[in-house]
Each structure stands twice: as C-alpha cells, then as structure tokens.
Amino acid sequence: MNLQVKSFKEYQDVYDYSVIEPEKFWAEIAENFLWRKKWDRVLDWNFTEPNIKWFSGAKFNITENCLDRHLDTLGDKPAIIWESNDPEENHRILTYKQLHQKVCQFAHVLQNNGAKKGDRICIYMPMVPELAIAVLACARIGAIHSVVFGGFSAQSIADRIIDAECNVVITADGGFRGNKETPLKTVIDDALVQCRSVKKVIVLTRSRTPVSMLKGRDVWWEDEIKKVETSGQSDFPAVETDAEDMLFILYTSGSTGKPKGVVHTCGGYMVYTGYTFANVFQYQPGEVHFCTADIGWITGHSYIVYGPLSQGATALMFEGIPTWPDAGRMWDVVQKHKVNILYTAPTAIRSLMSFGDKPLEGKDLSSLTKLGSVGEPINEEAWHWFDDKIGRKKCPIADTWWQTENGGHMISPICNVTPTKPGYATLPLPGIQPVLVDENGKVIEGNGVSGNLCIKFPWPGMLRTTYGDHERCRTTYFATYENMYFTGDGCLRDEDGYYKITGRVDDVLNVSGHRIGTAEVENAINMHSDVVESAVVGYPHDIKGQGVYAYVVCPNMHNDDELTRKDITMTVSRIIGPIAKPDKIQFVSGLPKTRSGKIMRRILRKIAEGETSNLGDTSTLLDPAIVEEIKEGAL
Ligand code: WTA
C-alpha cells in the first residue's frame, strides 16, 4: 500500500479498511520500509497490562532506513539543512552521504567510549546537526537515547539520568538561542554531582565558552572523531535490533510530581513516523520541510529526525528562535532556503502575529505550499492569520493533534486531501480509532457531542511503557477507562464528525506548547524555605496559550513580596527549568480546601481566569472566607 492517500474518497476507503483489517493495513504500510527479516506477527496486544507488540520478530535498524537505503538514489541530496542562530553565520548542508558518514563516525566514537546496545545515553545539546547525528548514532549502535531539552535545569537532568541509569552523556560547551547563551556543559557538571552511573561525557564545541573537563570522564567530540579518522575506522555496520527493542525514552509531564519516561520501540515508531510524515504532509521528492520544534521534544524526534529521514526528505533545522534578531527571522529562513512545508506551533504564530504585518514586508514566502500546526489547540484568529498572511490562502493547514505518547500524528487533515476547518484537527488518520467517553467511561456515539478522548485500538507508534515503572503506564493511560488508551484531552465531535481538541482535562498545563504538570511546579515552589504550601493552575495567556498562576502560602516571609516572588521564580528555574516559571504569584493566607483536605482547584482556576462571580458550590469548603480573600487579591 502506498503511504499516501491521494483523494478524500481514497482516504475514506483506506480508513474503513484500516478499521476492518487493522493488521493487514499496518502490514501493508510496513512493507514500505527496509527490514533485514520480516516480522513473525504483526500485532499482539492487550490494554489491561498493557502489553503491546508490533512487528515482533522483525530484524532491522532504523538508521538503515533513514540513511543507508537512500545512498544510491539520494546520496548527494541534502538530508539536513542547518540554519544558525546567528544570521551572519554560514548555513550548513549535510547530504545523505555526508550524514551517513558522520553518523558512522560518531557510532564508532560511542563504541570507543564504552557504549553498547541497550545502554541509555543522555543527550543535552543545542539545535546543531551534531544533535541529530548523536541521536542517529545511538540508534545505529542499538543504544537508547534520552534527549533532554536545553531549557531544563541541572536537577531535572539529574532526575532523568538517574531514572534511566544512563552511562554516557553527550553535550556541548554551550548553546545559543536568540540573545541567550546557555552553558550546557556547566549545567551537566552540576547534574552529574548526583549521578553515579555516568562514566563518559562527550562534549561538542559550539559556543567556545570555558568549561571544566574532568580527566577520565570528559572527552571532546572533535578529538574523538580525529581518533576515529586516524585509526581508519569508517563505515559502522548498523547493529541489528528487533522491532520491539527500545529506541528511545522521552520524559514528559503528567498529573503527578515526577515526569515519566515514555518509551518508544524501534519498529512501530519507525513505521508510524514515516507513514504519518509522508501522508499528512504529502511529501514530494525535493521538498524542503521546516519543523520549528526543538529535537528535545517529540515533535523534533518525529518530524525533524526520524520521519523525514526515513522518507528521504530534506529537513531544515534551525538553531534560533522566530523573533531574533527581529520578528522577520522565520520568514527570512523560509525565503533563504525556499521552504515548502512549514510545521510550527500556535504559540509561535501568535507571537509573530503580535508584531503585525510589518515583519512580513518584502519577504518572499512563495515557496510555501503546505503548513502545519502542533502542540496546543490553535485559536481561530491565529489559524486565519496563518492561512492568510503565511499561506496566502493557497496552502492547506494540517492542524495535527498528537502526543509524546503517540509517536506521531493521530488526528489531522491530510494536506490537499481533507477539507479543513479553522481550529479543528479534523479526522483520524487511517489506522487510528478515536472514541469519546463520558465520566463513567460510557462511549458517546453520534455527532455534535463532546467528551474525553480515548483511542480504542493500538497503533504502531504508541508508547509501550514508562521506563522502569510499567504500573505507572497502566494507571496513567489504561486504567481510567477499560480497554482504552486515555489521552487526557477533552474533545468535541461536530455535526460533520470533525474533531476539535478542547484542551487537557487533567492537571497538566500547556504553556507555549510545553506540557507542564501543576504538581511538578508546586513541588518546586514548595522547595523554597519560606513556602508552606502552594497551588498552581493555568490561565488564558495571549501568546503562550496558558500561563502559570501560583497561589502561595508564605506566612513568614524573609524578604518583601517582590523579592520573594523572584526567589520563588528562581527556585522553580533551578528545580525544573526556566520553562516552568510562574507568570503570576499571588500570596494567600490559605488555600480553599474541602473538609477532607483536597484543594478545590476549580475555584482557583476560575479566579485565575478573572471570574469572580460564578464560582460554583463553595459550601463544602472548610473555610469559605478564604475564597473572598483570594478573590480580592487576584492578579
Ligand atoms: C496538546 C506534542 C490541540 C494536547 C506533539 C496533547 C494539541 C498535548 C494539539 C501533547 C493540537 C497537541 N490541537 N491540542 N493540534 N497538538 N496538543 O506530548 O493537549 O508535548 O495532549 O506532544 O498537547 O503534548 P506533547
């Protein structure tokens, strides 16, 4: 079966087939990939344990699909185009041949430094091609990568390294983003004070900021490559993996305090990302695909690295941010590299929109043919601006709904195939069976309804477990509703059967498209010595989508209010990272609690949203007077 459907009629037919014959459908999709040995069974599954296996018995290596198989036909075509943070710095192009060679070299480096199949390797790097090279080299030797976004703190990195027992860390001296420079190696050094498992740290030179290199533990990327070159090590035959071997761990926030390591496996993830990339974006040979996400998030894993490369596409990788040195930068990048597909986030669109049309003047966006959005619900105003000003009404917008746990697009228009509707993720891709359920888990049939979004049949890209804690995977995703994967999102299905995601129904915030657990932020705030207790909720934010609002009980402050706010913010930065900093901190003398001691978040959410009259039933509160105080002090 072709990975791409070409008409809406074909979509409907293929969709029906995928529901009636899911195993046949996915086996036919999987035929489009390169396997050393085909699978023994397409699918084994139950959602009770859960136990999910796709293509088990199949032998292959994902990097042979992303690199080797293109060498004859696309060897001299660009695999990665890299644009620096600094507009003055030259861009870089890596052809498939060059990327293959660099991945092989770095695979040798990893092996020479003691890494082997099954090891967990932490990657904490800026958005440079070497990040993609590091990821692919891990996959080539069968090691499991755990990429940590550059905006996380030393403490967060340490938690992730300890959880996965990583033995190797790959980092850089520092990284650039906009006018900021992050001293990555120094952050790693702080993290590693707590991490006994790490034996080697490989450090790439990027920012030339001074770093301390520990003898025996720390080595320079460039020196190690030189050793490989002088010893004549060149090709690195890919290590054979089973379809169900782990490919990577990616940590994501949930409703409890501790982020969980979402585990993806080699075979299903490859098939799913390749398939969705080809189909949703209707990728055509030669097109330049620009996904603005960081590789530290799932979007970067799936749609900068694995999806595009398995399809022989050209992926543009951008080190900087859309608004630096000015709000026209993203359009400069599109123009300079003649980008065809632009895949970005509503928060970026709203931020660029806020500068008005001026930054667009004189920018040639005529190369663009397809647009995409991901990470949070896109509001209609932003959708129309994107359609109008960027797509010039000529480009379909794929509003792709999916999650770290899903591996790839789940509900999304297929470009030039599915009629779009502003603010709607539209229809499930072939192979995906969404259902809406009510609080009691009863399936809500028909159209013009809303409920909690679940998926009732497995798909190859779904998570297999949460690293080191399978029970947590079960309780988080498979225990809320029997025999279904629960997404944590609310959703409506309109009269046409089109899906619109309405946002999280659990205690997870979506700040600038980043998932942040309220419990995680509360834990961090509570670490501050003056804080007795806190409650964190989201509130509507013009650019970020949601902002972080913290109610903090701090009866004996050492400093004044303003300084204490800064102290708390700094604490959150140190414990989690700058991305989780509260936007607003309100000091309160207590929190609204039920007689059983549960915080009534519903009330706090309403107050944070600016609602003061319709607070609902407060009669079950232990101390209703506290609500009045909080209302009066609202920010
Ligand atoms: C939200 C990002 C509405 C949703 C790929 C989901 C969206 C969470 C959309 C996952 C969309 C993502 N429309 N909401 N198109 N895409 N979301 O794991 O709440 O970082 O559960 O994965 O983002 O975020 P994550």
XYZ file of C-alpha atoms and ligand atoms in Angstrom:
660
model
C 0.000 0.000 0.000
C 1.212 3.489 -0.807
C 1.909 5.605 2.282
C -0.047 8.484 0.762
C -3.744 8.684 0.008
C -4.498 10.991 -2.882
C -8.151 11.927 -2.592
C -10.810 12.263 0.082
C -12.651 9.276 -1.347
C -9.485 7.220 -1.115
C -8.999 8.433 2.466
C -12.473 7.186 3.385
C -11.915 3.815 1.737
C -8.494 3.322 3.284
C -9.805 4.447 6.658
C -12.589 1.858 6.565
C -10.149 -0.834 5.517
C -7.808 0.104 8.385
C -10.612 -0.384 10.902
C -11.898 -3.647 9.459
C -8.480 -5.161 8.789
C -6.027 -3.286 11.005
C -3.312 -5.920 10.935
C -3.422 -6.259 7.161
C -3.443 -2.498 6.797
C -0.388 -1.969 9.006
C 1.495 -4.880 7.458
C 0.986 -3.296 4.036
C 2.200 0.054 5.350
C 5.234 -1.632 6.910
C 6.163 -3.146 3.551
C 7.363 0.329 2.567
C 10.335 0.027 4.926
C 13.608 -1.861 4.831
C 13.761 -4.970 7.028
C 16.581 -7.484 7.278
C 13.981 -10.024 8.352
C 10.215 -9.526 8.303
C 8.025 -9.874 11.396
C 6.670 -13.111 12.757
C 3.472 -11.448 13.928
C 2.006 -8.045 13.065
C 0.392 -7.374 16.425
C -0.045 -8.788 19.901
C -1.950 -6.702 22.343
C -3.992 -6.221 25.429
C -4.728 -2.907 27.104
C -5.119 -4.397 30.567
C -1.443 -4.974 31.403
C -0.852 -3.245 28.880
C 1.204 -5.404 26.544
C 1.646 -4.093 23.022
C 3.940 -5.582 20.414
C 4.085 -4.567 16.769
C 6.015 -6.451 14.105
C 7.748 -8.637 16.659
C 10.457 -10.845 15.316
C 11.312 -8.294 12.636
C 15.035 -7.510 12.428
C 16.421 -4.255 11.097
C 17.999 -0.970 12.116
C 16.118 2.302 11.882
C 19.213 4.170 10.639
C 19.471 1.868 7.630
C 16.015 3.156 6.750
C 16.964 6.760 7.443
C 20.388 6.705 5.777
C 21.777 3.624 4.021
C 18.769 2.903 1.863
C 18.889 6.397 0.341
C 22.598 6.420 -0.518
C 22.270 5.132 -4.078
C 19.339 7.297 -5.087
C 19.638 10.389 -2.888
C 23.248 10.273 -1.694
C 24.078 13.778 -2.905
C 20.746 15.324 -1.925
C 20.510 17.343 1.265
C 19.272 15.382 4.272
C 19.716 18.256 6.719
C 19.968 21.956 6.038
C 21.054 23.798 9.143
C 20.456 27.476 9.791
C 22.402 29.086 12.627
C 21.015 31.244 15.401
C 23.314 33.961 14.083
C 22.074 35.229 10.693
C 25.673 36.116 9.802
C 26.970 32.601 10.278
C 27.028 30.325 7.214
C 24.375 27.694 6.955
C 25.412 24.049 6.647
C 24.150 21.327 4.358
C 24.634 17.640 5.040
C 23.832 15.352 2.138
C 22.619 11.837 2.844
C 26.150 10.572 2.117
C 27.712 13.074 4.496
C 25.165 12.454 7.217
C 25.660 8.699 6.862
C 29.410 9.135 7.187
C 29.117 11.362 10.251
C 26.672 9.045 11.962
C 29.009 6.096 11.327
C 31.973 8.033 12.713
C 30.093 9.028 15.818
C 28.816 5.491 16.274
C 32.490 4.497 16.457
C 33.084 7.259 18.994
C 30.271 5.923 21.149
C 31.604 2.399 20.909
C 35.159 3.536 21.616
C 33.834 5.187 24.750
C 32.223 2.045 26.054
C 28.643 2.466 24.829
C 26.833 -0.612 23.570
C 23.436 -1.964 22.573
C 20.785 -1.419 25.233
C 22.719 1.314 27.116
C 20.866 4.530 27.928
C 22.545 7.678 26.670
C 21.509 11.156 27.731
C 21.759 13.902 25.092
C 21.696 17.548 26.197
C 22.638 19.631 23.195
C 21.845 22.791 21.251
C 19.996 22.599 17.912
C 23.014 21.836 15.735
C 23.352 18.994 13.199
C 25.502 17.096 15.704
C 22.387 16.661 17.835
C 20.711 14.723 15.021
C 23.989 12.877 14.422
C 24.188 11.904 18.108
C 20.594 10.659 18.118
C 21.111 8.582 14.970
C 24.476 7.214 16.169
C 22.788 5.939 19.338
C 20.169 4.220 17.204
C 22.869 2.801 14.947
C 24.597 1.002 17.816
C 21.255 -0.063 19.324
C 21.640 2.223 22.346
C 18.599 4.013 23.798
C 18.697 7.804 23.633
C 17.115 10.092 26.166
C 17.206 13.629 24.798
C 16.702 16.351 27.400
C 15.583 19.768 26.157
C 18.194 22.519 26.655
C 15.772 24.533 28.799
C 15.772 22.028 31.668
C 17.769 22.580 34.843
C 20.599 20.506 36.297
C 18.173 18.965 38.779
C 15.773 17.884 36.031
C 18.628 16.369 34.037
C 19.895 14.528 37.107
C 16.418 13.092 37.775
C 16.224 11.843 34.184
C 19.758 10.405 34.141
C 19.189 8.604 37.443
C 15.798 7.247 36.377
C 17.217 5.772 33.175
C 20.657 4.899 34.629
C 22.484 6.500 31.703
C 26.169 5.659 31.358
C 27.073 8.224 28.697
C 26.138 11.892 28.306
C 26.520 13.819 25.055
C 26.533 17.590 25.380
C 28.189 20.785 24.121
C 30.181 23.525 25.823
C 27.230 25.851 25.365
C 24.393 26.757 23.064
C 22.857 29.858 21.512
C 19.166 30.733 21.340
C 18.243 34.273 20.441
C 20.414 36.599 22.514
C 20.915 33.969 25.219
C 23.823 31.641 25.703
C 23.303 28.527 27.844
C 26.390 26.984 29.469
C 25.273 23.408 28.771
C 28.409 21.635 30.000
C 28.354 23.521 33.297
C 24.710 22.529 33.789
C 25.691 18.915 33.087
C 28.557 19.167 35.601
C 26.066 20.328 38.240
C 23.729 17.471 37.359
C 26.438 14.835 37.409
C 27.349 15.521 41.034
C 24.345 13.301 41.795
C 24.744 10.710 39.029
C 26.958 7.713 39.736
C 26.048 5.804 36.581
C 27.682 8.219 34.108
C 31.132 7.082 33.007
C 31.718 9.280 29.959
C 30.739 12.763 28.838
C 31.303 13.671 25.189
C 31.462 17.429 24.649
C 30.934 19.185 21.316
C 32.452 22.616 20.754
C 29.799 25.156 19.865
C 29.941 28.347 21.924
C 33.646 28.312 22.929
C 32.685 29.149 26.446
C 35.209 27.941 29.073
C 34.380 24.542 30.558
C 35.977 22.214 33.055
C 36.893 18.857 31.548
C 37.355 16.054 34.079
C 40.213 13.695 33.318
C 38.993 10.186 32.559
C 35.355 11.198 32.297
C 35.095 14.067 29.834
C 36.250 13.939 26.216
C 35.895 16.361 23.306
C 33.707 15.339 20.395
C 36.248 16.650 17.851
C 39.210 14.785 19.423
C 37.274 11.546 19.416
C 36.330 11.994 15.757
C 40.001 12.612 14.913
C 40.940 9.350 16.616
C 38.350 7.536 14.521
C 39.703 9.144 11.362
C 43.341 8.371 12.068
C 42.619 4.788 13.029
C 40.890 4.298 9.682
C 37.512 3.406 11.204
C 34.923 4.449 8.651
C 31.702 2.580 7.936
C 29.859 1.378 11.006
C 27.602 -1.561 10.176
C 24.292 -0.916 11.913
C 23.607 -3.138 14.899
C 20.610 -5.389 14.325
C 17.623 -4.627 16.516
C 14.284 -6.305 16.988
C 11.174 -4.270 16.165
C 10.286 -4.265 19.850
C 13.723 -3.218 21.165
C 13.651 0.202 22.804
C 14.624 3.103 20.543
C 14.344 5.979 22.982
C 12.999 7.378 26.212
C 11.496 10.844 26.292
C 10.404 12.347 29.582
C 7.097 14.152 29.762
C 4.977 15.690 32.481
C 1.849 14.185 33.931
C -0.506 14.939 36.765
C 1.904 13.652 39.414
C 5.078 15.392 40.529
C 7.585 13.237 38.685
C 7.985 13.290 34.887
C 7.671 9.875 33.296
C 9.938 8.298 30.715
C 7.785 7.481 27.709
C 9.290 4.505 25.896
C 9.135 4.048 22.129
C 10.389 0.976 20.304
C 12.287 0.716 17.031
C 9.871 -0.884 14.578
C 6.467 0.600 15.320
C 7.869 4.093 15.814
C 9.740 3.977 12.511
C 6.690 2.819 10.595
C 4.403 5.304 12.280
C 6.576 8.408 11.905
C 7.486 7.591 8.307
C 3.887 6.903 7.391
C 2.410 9.999 9.039
C 5.140 12.271 7.683
C 4.632 11.054 4.129
C 0.858 11.071 4.283
C -0.086 14.148 6.317
C 2.355 16.464 4.579
C 2.041 14.648 1.223
C 5.788 14.959 0.955
C 7.128 15.137 -2.604
C 10.780 14.456 -3.523
C 12.893 17.582 -3.317
C 10.655 19.496 -0.967
C 12.223 21.303 1.992
C 10.485 20.558 5.287
C 10.942 23.054 8.122
C 9.756 21.895 11.518
C 10.447 24.626 14.065
C 10.332 22.371 17.136
C 13.393 21.529 19.197
C 14.685 17.949 18.946
C 14.343 17.915 22.737
C 10.590 17.410 22.233
C 8.716 14.602 20.499
C 7.868 16.816 17.516
C 11.565 17.220 16.772
C 12.258 13.498 17.222
C 9.461 12.520 14.848
C 9.397 15.331 12.284
C 12.958 16.624 12.096
C 14.831 13.372 12.516
C 13.101 10.030 12.012
C 10.000 10.792 9.905
C 11.648 12.962 7.242
C 14.878 10.960 7.041
C 13.146 7.597 6.680
C 11.347 9.171 3.710
C 14.479 10.594 2.101
C 13.269 14.133 2.721
C 15.229 17.325 3.288
C 14.784 18.568 6.843
C 15.622 22.129 7.764
C 16.934 22.515 11.278
C 17.000 25.964 12.866
C 19.117 26.755 15.907
C 17.463 30.057 16.768
C 14.079 31.453 17.636
C 11.484 33.054 15.314
C 11.776 36.530 16.841
C 15.517 37.092 16.947
C 17.272 39.270 15.915
C 13.868 40.526 14.776
C 10.327 39.291 14.162
C 11.098 38.677 10.483
C 13.693 35.979 11.102
C 11.450 32.999 10.472
C 10.365 34.477 7.145
C 13.996 35.125 6.236
C 14.721 31.465 6.865
C 11.743 30.386 4.741
C 12.848 32.666 1.916
C 16.546 31.808 2.079
C 16.042 28.040 1.992
C 12.927 28.044 -0.198
C 10.959 26.137 2.414
C 7.973 24.207 1.083
C 6.451 22.797 4.263
C 6.367 24.890 7.423
C 5.393 22.991 10.579
C 5.163 25.196 13.650
C 3.205 25.891 16.847
C 0.254 28.161 17.667
C 2.324 29.970 20.294
C 4.903 30.916 17.642
C 2.146 32.019 15.274
C 0.501 34.206 17.939
C 3.801 35.695 18.931
C 4.677 36.589 15.330
C 1.149 37.828 14.708
C 1.528 40.251 17.609
C 4.195 42.163 15.642
C 1.696 42.973 12.909
C 2.364 42.722 9.181
C 5.489 44.838 9.043
C 7.989 41.990 9.567
C 6.416 40.271 6.553
C 7.072 43.153 4.177
C 9.423 42.225 1.349
C 9.627 38.597 2.454
C 9.139 36.077 -0.325
C 7.044 33.234 1.016
C 6.034 31.914 -2.394
C 7.913 28.635 -1.915
C 5.477 27.569 0.803
C 2.901 25.007 -0.282
C 1.843 23.309 2.953
C 1.546 24.435 6.570
C 1.267 22.569 9.847
C 0.466 23.340 13.449
C 1.064 21.293 16.597
C 1.277 21.418 20.359
C -1.939 23.039 21.514
C -5.341 23.998 20.224
C -4.974 26.702 17.582
C -7.389 29.584 18.103
C -9.317 30.723 15.056
C -7.651 34.119 14.888
C -4.213 32.564 14.687
C -5.450 29.964 12.187
C -6.762 32.670 9.864
C -3.631 34.778 10.147
C -1.505 31.739 9.326
C -3.766 30.888 6.378
C -3.949 34.436 5.107
C -0.554 36.009 5.678
C 1.708 32.977 5.544
C -0.193 30.562 3.335
C -1.573 33.382 1.122
C -4.777 31.289 1.115
C -3.029 28.740 -1.070
C -1.663 26.319 1.498
C -3.595 23.690 3.408
C -3.059 23.813 7.176
C -2.539 20.482 8.891
C -3.615 21.052 12.483
C -2.004 17.887 13.802
C -3.216 16.561 17.132
C -0.976 14.034 18.884
C 1.138 13.491 21.983
C 4.581 12.343 23.111
C 2.953 9.005 23.939
C 1.533 8.630 20.414
C 4.810 8.884 18.475
C 3.208 10.732 15.570
C 0.142 12.481 14.160
C -3.176 10.924 15.204
C -5.994 13.258 14.220
C -5.076 15.615 11.420
C -6.029 16.819 7.989
C -4.080 15.219 5.170
C -2.761 18.113 3.077
C -4.797 18.739 -0.068
C -6.986 15.741 0.758
C -9.024 16.526 3.873
C -11.181 19.667 3.736
C -10.016 21.778 6.696
C -11.949 23.787 9.262
C -10.327 26.516 11.384
C -9.493 25.233 14.867
C -10.242 21.618 14.027
C -7.801 18.717 13.915
C -10.496 17.274 11.600
C -10.413 13.473 11.129
C -8.424 10.499 12.402
C -5.690 9.200 10.126
C -6.234 5.743 8.669
C -5.309 3.260 11.400
C -6.484 5.449 14.293
C -9.748 4.728 16.116
C -10.735 7.579 18.435
C -13.732 7.448 20.769
C -15.289 9.981 23.096
C -16.330 8.757 26.525
C -18.223 10.326 29.397
C -17.031 10.404 33.035
C -18.290 6.875 33.614
C -16.448 5.522 30.639
C -19.537 5.132 28.533
C -18.826 5.631 24.855
C -20.605 8.651 23.404
C -21.882 7.830 19.955
C -23.056 10.134 17.215
C -22.089 13.629 16.162
C -22.461 17.007 17.830
C -21.113 15.627 21.123
C -18.155 16.114 23.415
C -16.294 14.041 25.957
C -12.921 12.668 26.946
C -10.787 11.497 24.065
C -9.670 7.861 24.064
C -8.224 5.535 21.444
C -9.664 2.064 21.365
C -7.243 0.137 19.175
C -3.434 0.090 19.227
C -1.313 1.809 16.575
C 2.377 1.160 15.868
C 3.662 4.483 17.261
C 2.112 4.198 20.709
C 4.160 4.103 23.898
C 4.977 0.647 25.213
C 5.723 1.510 28.825
C 7.022 4.215 31.116
C 10.638 3.463 31.810
C 11.264 1.437 34.950
C 7.630 1.640 36.074
C 5.173 -0.275 33.956
C 2.443 0.059 36.570
C 2.582 3.801 36.156
C 1.980 3.410 32.433
C -1.029 1.238 33.175
C -2.600 3.542 35.747
C -1.945 6.737 33.777
C -3.191 5.648 30.373
C -5.066 2.353 30.545
C -6.874 2.254 33.888
C -9.179 5.281 33.674
C -11.343 3.627 31.037
C -11.471 -0.100 30.460
C -9.802 -1.339 27.326
C -8.905 2.103 26.024
C -5.921 4.407 25.885
C -6.885 7.658 27.632
C -5.307 10.774 26.168
C -6.001 13.250 28.984
C -7.615 15.589 26.420
C -11.161 16.839 26.121
C -12.628 16.876 22.648
C -15.745 17.613 20.666
C -17.030 15.939 17.537
C -19.183 18.250 15.465
C -22.096 17.563 13.146
C -19.715 16.575 10.336
C -17.844 14.136 12.571
C -14.889 16.518 12.728
C -12.769 16.519 15.899
C -11.756 19.618 17.817
C -9.452 19.238 20.804
C -10.534 21.467 23.661
C -7.512 21.009 25.949
C -6.319 18.920 28.857
C -8.829 17.578 31.332
C -6.140 16.599 33.861
C -3.745 18.705 35.935
C -1.387 19.311 33.066
C -0.776 22.794 31.671
C 0.173 23.569 28.117
C 2.441 26.597 28.254
C 3.751 27.675 24.841
C 3.099 24.120 23.679
C 5.174 22.683 26.545
C 3.498 20.220 28.851
C 3.941 21.170 32.473
C 2.431 19.296 35.399
C 0.901 21.541 38.055
C 2.075 19.119 40.767
C 5.601 19.372 39.429
C 5.575 23.174 39.680
C 4.000 23.027 43.151
C 6.709 20.647 44.348
C 9.341 23.044 43.055
C 7.713 26.085 44.666
C 7.387 24.210 47.953
C 11.143 23.667 47.998
C 11.590 27.355 48.787
C 12.275 27.686 52.506
C 9.570 30.313 53.162
C 6.784 28.408 51.412
C 4.322 26.348 53.428
C 2.023 25.323 50.630
C 1.079 26.213 47.065
C -1.427 25.507 44.319
C -0.746 26.019 40.629
C -3.348 26.429 37.885
C -3.360 27.658 34.319
C -4.947 30.843 32.998
C -5.512 32.069 29.420
C -2.427 33.825 28.060
C -2.458 35.731 24.760
C 0.816 34.372 23.444
C 1.608 31.285 25.484
C -1.890 29.829 25.311
C -1.743 29.136 29.021
C 0.184 30.931 31.717
C 1.237 29.557 35.105
C -0.641 31.066 38.063
C 0.633 30.159 41.527
C -1.175 30.686 44.823
C 1.433 30.546 47.528
C 1.110 30.371 51.313
C 4.117 32.121 52.764
C 3.270 33.336 56.292
C 6.755 34.308 57.445
C 8.487 35.873 54.514
C 12.149 36.649 54.917
C 12.118 39.203 52.113
C 9.423 41.568 50.857
C 6.723 40.361 48.444
C 8.518 41.357 45.262
C 11.832 39.801 46.211
C 10.112 36.662 47.472
C 8.370 36.343 44.113
C 11.767 36.480 42.440
C 13.158 33.961 44.929
C 10.331 31.564 44.178
C 10.749 32.012 40.435
C 14.444 31.284 40.769
C 13.670 28.183 42.796
C 11.398 26.859 40.043
C 14.092 27.633 37.456
C 16.638 25.663 39.435
C 14.408 22.700 40.169
C 12.684 22.331 36.782
C 13.973 24.947 34.378
C 13.028 28.412 33.119
C 10.142 26.985 31.030
C 8.114 26.275 34.186
C 8.499 29.709 35.829
C 5.204 31.045 37.209
C 3.864 34.080 35.331
C 1.882 35.227 38.347
C 2.398 34.592 42.044
C -0.334 35.544 44.487
C 0.393 35.292 48.180
C -2.568 33.952 50.152
C -3.096 33.109 53.792
C -4.562 29.708 52.951
C -5.951 27.592 50.108
C -9.610 26.668 49.569
C -9.913 23.071 50.749
C -12.664 20.581 51.249
C -13.204 19.088 54.697
C -11.155 16.112 53.589
C -8.260 18.437 52.776
C -8.477 18.405 48.991
C -7.590 21.685 47.276
C -10.565 22.990 45.250
C -8.655 23.759 42.078
C -11.823 24.518 40.181
C -12.282 27.680 42.260
C -8.634 28.682 41.901
C -8.816 28.169 38.164
C -11.856 30.414 37.878
C -10.245 33.180 39.904
C -7.075 32.935 37.801
C -9.233 33.260 34.690
C -10.631 36.502 36.098
C -14.011 35.069 37.009
C -15.183 36.215 40.428
C -18.943 35.766 40.457
C -19.741 32.265 39.216
C -17.531 30.194 41.445
C -19.970 27.330 41.825
C -20.688 25.469 45.005
C -18.396 26.565 47.828
C -20.473 25.092 50.647
C -18.243 22.049 51.055
C -15.267 24.279 51.834
C -13.588 24.082 55.187
C -13.161 27.856 55.285
C -15.327 29.710 52.725
C -13.894 33.073 53.861
C -10.592 32.270 52.245
C -12.255 32.490 48.828
C -13.177 36.124 49.461
C -9.613 36.955 50.398
C -8.235 35.231 47.314
C -10.732 36.978 45.044
C -9.747 40.357 46.398
C -6.042 39.756 45.962
C -6.333 38.263 42.458
C -3.660 39.446 39.999
C -1.917 19.227 23.085
C 3.051 17.357 21.282
C -4.937 20.746 20.247
C -2.848 18.189 23.688
C 3.014 16.681 19.911
C -1.947 16.992 23.911
C -2.953 19.755 20.867
C -0.637 17.636 24.251
C -2.566 19.631 19.510
C 0.539 16.774 23.900
C -3.462 20.142 18.511
C -1.021 18.802 20.774
N -4.619 20.682 18.929
N -4.131 20.302 21.209
N -3.177 20.123 17.215
N -1.362 19.044 19.500
N -1.959 19.229 21.616
O 3.196 15.462 24.480
O -3.345 18.681 24.913
O 4.175 17.747 24.036
O -2.400 16.128 24.929
O 3.069 16.383 22.261
O -0.607 18.863 23.525
O 1.733 17.462 24.089
P 3.113 16.767 23.778
